[in-house]
Every structure is written in C-alpha cells, then in structure tokens.
Amino acid sequence: MKFNNFKKAAISAFAVVAIGAGCVFAATPVAQQAYYDTFTFKVNGNAQFISDNTKKPFIANSRVYVPISTLSDLGISNVEWIPAANGMPATLNVSPVKSQTAGMDPAKEAYYEAKIKQLADDLAKKEAEVKTLTDENKKLKDETAKSKTSSTSDDLKRTARDLADDFNRDRYLNRVDIGGRSFDISYNFYYGRSFEVEAYIKGLTSDDLTRLKKDSRNLDRVMDDVVSQINKDKNFRDVDKDIVVFDGTSNNNSKKVADYYERDGRGIRGGVTL
C-alpha cells in the first residue's frame, strides 16, 4: 500500500504499549493531519492490503499508528472494548493471542510433535520412492525409444538392400547405352544418415569412357530414374541421396566415372567426373 494521501482526523494522544494490561480511555481529542497509504504494512513478512480507512494504519505527528481493531482482525491481539457505564469510564482491554498449543499437556504436545515428524519422514520416503519410479520409467521409455529407433533403422536397411535387388532385375534401370553400345549396371544400396547408391558399369573401354565424357545424357537419365524410383518409398523420400557410378564391378578396384546427388527432393545434380 503506497500512495500519497492525507486526511484530517481526530486522533487520541495515547498509544497502547503494555500488552495484556487494561487501558482506560481518558484522552482529549486533538485535531491532527493523518497520512494514509504512505507505507507498506507487513505482518510476518506479508503485505496487508486494507481498503477500509477506519482500519488502515496511518502516520500522524511523525508517529505510526495501527488501529487496535486491525490488530484484532489480523489475529495479532485480543481486543475488548467496555463502554462507559454507571459513572465508570470506558475501558479497552488488550491481550496477546495465545498459541494454540499453550496450556497443552506436555505429553500430548510431544505426541503431536512425534506424529508430525513421522508424517514428514513418511512424506520424504514417498517422495524418494516417486523419484525412483520416475527415473525408472524414464529409463524404460528411453530404452524403448532406442529399441524402436534401432529396429526401424534395421528394417530400412533391409528395405534398401531389397530395393537394390529389384533394380538389378529391372531392364529399364540395369542397362545404359553409351556410344551405341549397351552396358549392364549393377547396384548396391546402403541406408544410414543418407541413402547411398553404388552403380557399377561393367565392360567399359577407354573409348567408351571417352564417349561417356562427351555425352552422358543416357547415364544422367538412368540415374534420374533411379532417384525417382527410390523416392516412391515414403521412408526415403526426404532422405539425402548420393550416387557414385564406377567403371567395373564391386569385386575389383573400380574407377569412379560419375557422381550424382539429390538434396531436399529438389532433383538430381551432378554428372560425369572423368
């Protein structure tokens, strides 16, 4: 509560100091300026927001005043107001709020304290068990996810090998014309972080390589068809593809003659490297 307001107020010129004693109201009202909402009022570290001006703490004549009724409302003090009667002046009795355990039998108090400690220990044990179960559950989930990933990866590797077998039997993909001559192509497929293709052209002579260097359109077309067929499998559609074409077979020291690649499904790139 921090504002800058002040009001004229009739303020008693006494302050309650001795808690537990009876105070006799016998002061003459004196008009002073009372400043409200100029400081934050906290009880046990908690700010109190009081909208009723009759309950708000205030500053007057450089002193801070807190209405006793406010202390009563906040459970800080017990307050009893006795009006004047039979010639006797009004009286205000103020006493501290007693602890709920005040006057409790020591044995009973010890029993409750022991129960509270036991409950706290049980709670700590349960929390430890929950943490253990949570950790075990996470471990099982991680192992399951890893197993699924490994299983999926193995399945895709087998699929890639099976696909290579299909290509090796496909007359549209396992043949290429170079300079008027037809040559067999054999494939090896490998699947990992990318889809790797090794294509081997058997029986090329130096003259064939020269012709291939001058005109690689037929080889380019076949490799483009290879990528298109691979992309028909949705598991490989968004995977990077790398194709290396060799002169020879996979069983000897083959020479690379062409290099192709595809990224993000944007079509095949590359060509003869002779």
PDB file of N, CA and C in Angstrom, residues 5 22 31 40 49 64 82 85 120 127 154 159 163 212 227 241:
ATOM      1  N   ASN A   5      -1.750  10.088   0.211  1.00  0.00           N
ATOM      2  CA  ASN A   5      -2.987  10.748   0.610  1.00  0.00           C
ATOM      3  C   ASN A   5      -2.866  11.134   2.078  1.00  0.00           C
ATOM      4  N   GLY A  22      -5.044  -3.397  30.981  1.00  0.00           N
ATOM      5  CA  GLY A  22      -6.258  -2.669  30.640  1.00  0.00           C
ATOM      6  C   GLY A  22      -5.942  -1.208  30.485  1.00  0.00           C
ATOM      7  N   ALA A  31      -7.038  17.598  17.006  1.00  0.00           N
ATOM      8  CA  ALA A  31      -7.070  17.541  15.542  1.00  0.00           C
ATOM      9  C   ALA A  31      -5.654  17.552  14.986  1.00  0.00           C
ATOM     10  N   THR A  40       4.112   0.600   3.418  1.00  0.00           N
ATOM     11  CA  THR A  40       3.611  -0.772   3.313  1.00  0.00           C
ATOM     12  C   THR A  40       3.534  -1.391   4.701  1.00  0.00           C
ATOM     13  N   PHE A  49      -3.199  -5.500   2.656  1.00  0.00           N
ATOM     14  CA  PHE A  49      -3.914  -4.516   1.846  1.00  0.00           C
ATOM     15  C   PHE A  49      -5.290  -4.279   2.478  1.00  0.00           C
ATOM     16  N   VAL A  64       3.736   6.466  13.798  1.00  0.00           N
ATOM     17  CA  VAL A  64       2.952   5.467  13.075  1.00  0.00           C
ATOM     18  C   VAL A  64       1.914   4.886  14.025  1.00  0.00           C
ATOM     19  N   ILE A  82     -14.989  -1.967  26.526  1.00  0.00           N
ATOM     20  CA  ILE A  82     -16.077  -1.898  27.512  1.00  0.00           C
ATOM     21  C   ILE A  82     -16.548  -0.450  27.574  1.00  0.00           C
ATOM     22  N   ALA A  85     -20.090   3.169  31.740  1.00  0.00           N
ATOM     23  CA  ALA A  85     -21.390   2.826  32.346  1.00  0.00           C
ATOM     24  C   ALA A  85     -21.321   3.027  33.851  1.00  0.00           C
ATOM     25  N   ALA A 120       6.335 -36.305   8.322  1.00  0.00           N
ATOM     26  CA  ALA A 120       7.351 -35.679   7.478  1.00  0.00           C
ATOM     27  C   ALA A 120       8.317 -36.728   6.934  1.00  0.00           C
ATOM     28  N   GLU A 127       8.358 -39.431  -1.374  1.00  0.00           N
ATOM     29  CA  GLU A 127       8.921 -38.604  -2.442  1.00  0.00           C
ATOM     30  C   GLU A 127      10.126 -39.293  -3.074  1.00  0.00           C
ATOM     31  N   ASP A 154      17.140 -50.816 -38.780  1.00  0.00           N
ATOM     32  CA  ASP A 154      17.467 -52.126 -39.366  1.00  0.00           C
ATOM     33  C   ASP A 154      16.480 -52.493 -40.469  1.00  0.00           C
ATOM     34  N   THR A 159      15.187 -52.917 -46.289  1.00  0.00           N
ATOM     35  CA  THR A 159      14.371 -52.430 -47.407  1.00  0.00           C
ATOM     36  C   THR A 159      15.248 -51.892 -48.530  1.00  0.00           C
ATOM     37  N   LEU A 163      15.509 -53.270 -52.272  1.00  0.00           N
ATOM     38  CA  LEU A 163      15.264 -52.372 -53.398  1.00  0.00           C
ATOM     39  C   LEU A 163      16.385 -52.486 -54.434  1.00  0.00           C
ATOM     40  N   LEU A 212      31.503 -41.429 -73.162  1.00  0.00           N
ATOM     41  CA  LEU A 212      30.679 -41.056 -71.992  1.00  0.00           C
ATOM     42  C   LEU A 212      31.000 -39.641 -71.531  1.00  0.00           C
ATOM     43  N   VAL A 227      16.771 -42.291 -58.830  1.00  0.00           N
ATOM     44  CA  VAL A 227      16.335 -41.440 -57.716  1.00  0.00           C
ATOM     45  C   VAL A 227      14.817 -41.376 -57.652  1.00  0.00           C
ATOM     46  N   LYS A 241      20.341 -38.237 -50.943  1.00  0.00           N
ATOM     47  CA  LYS A 241      20.783 -39.376 -51.751  1.00  0.00           C
ATOM     48  C   LYS A 241      22.100 -39.048 -52.441  1.00  0.00           C
TER      49      LYS A 241
END
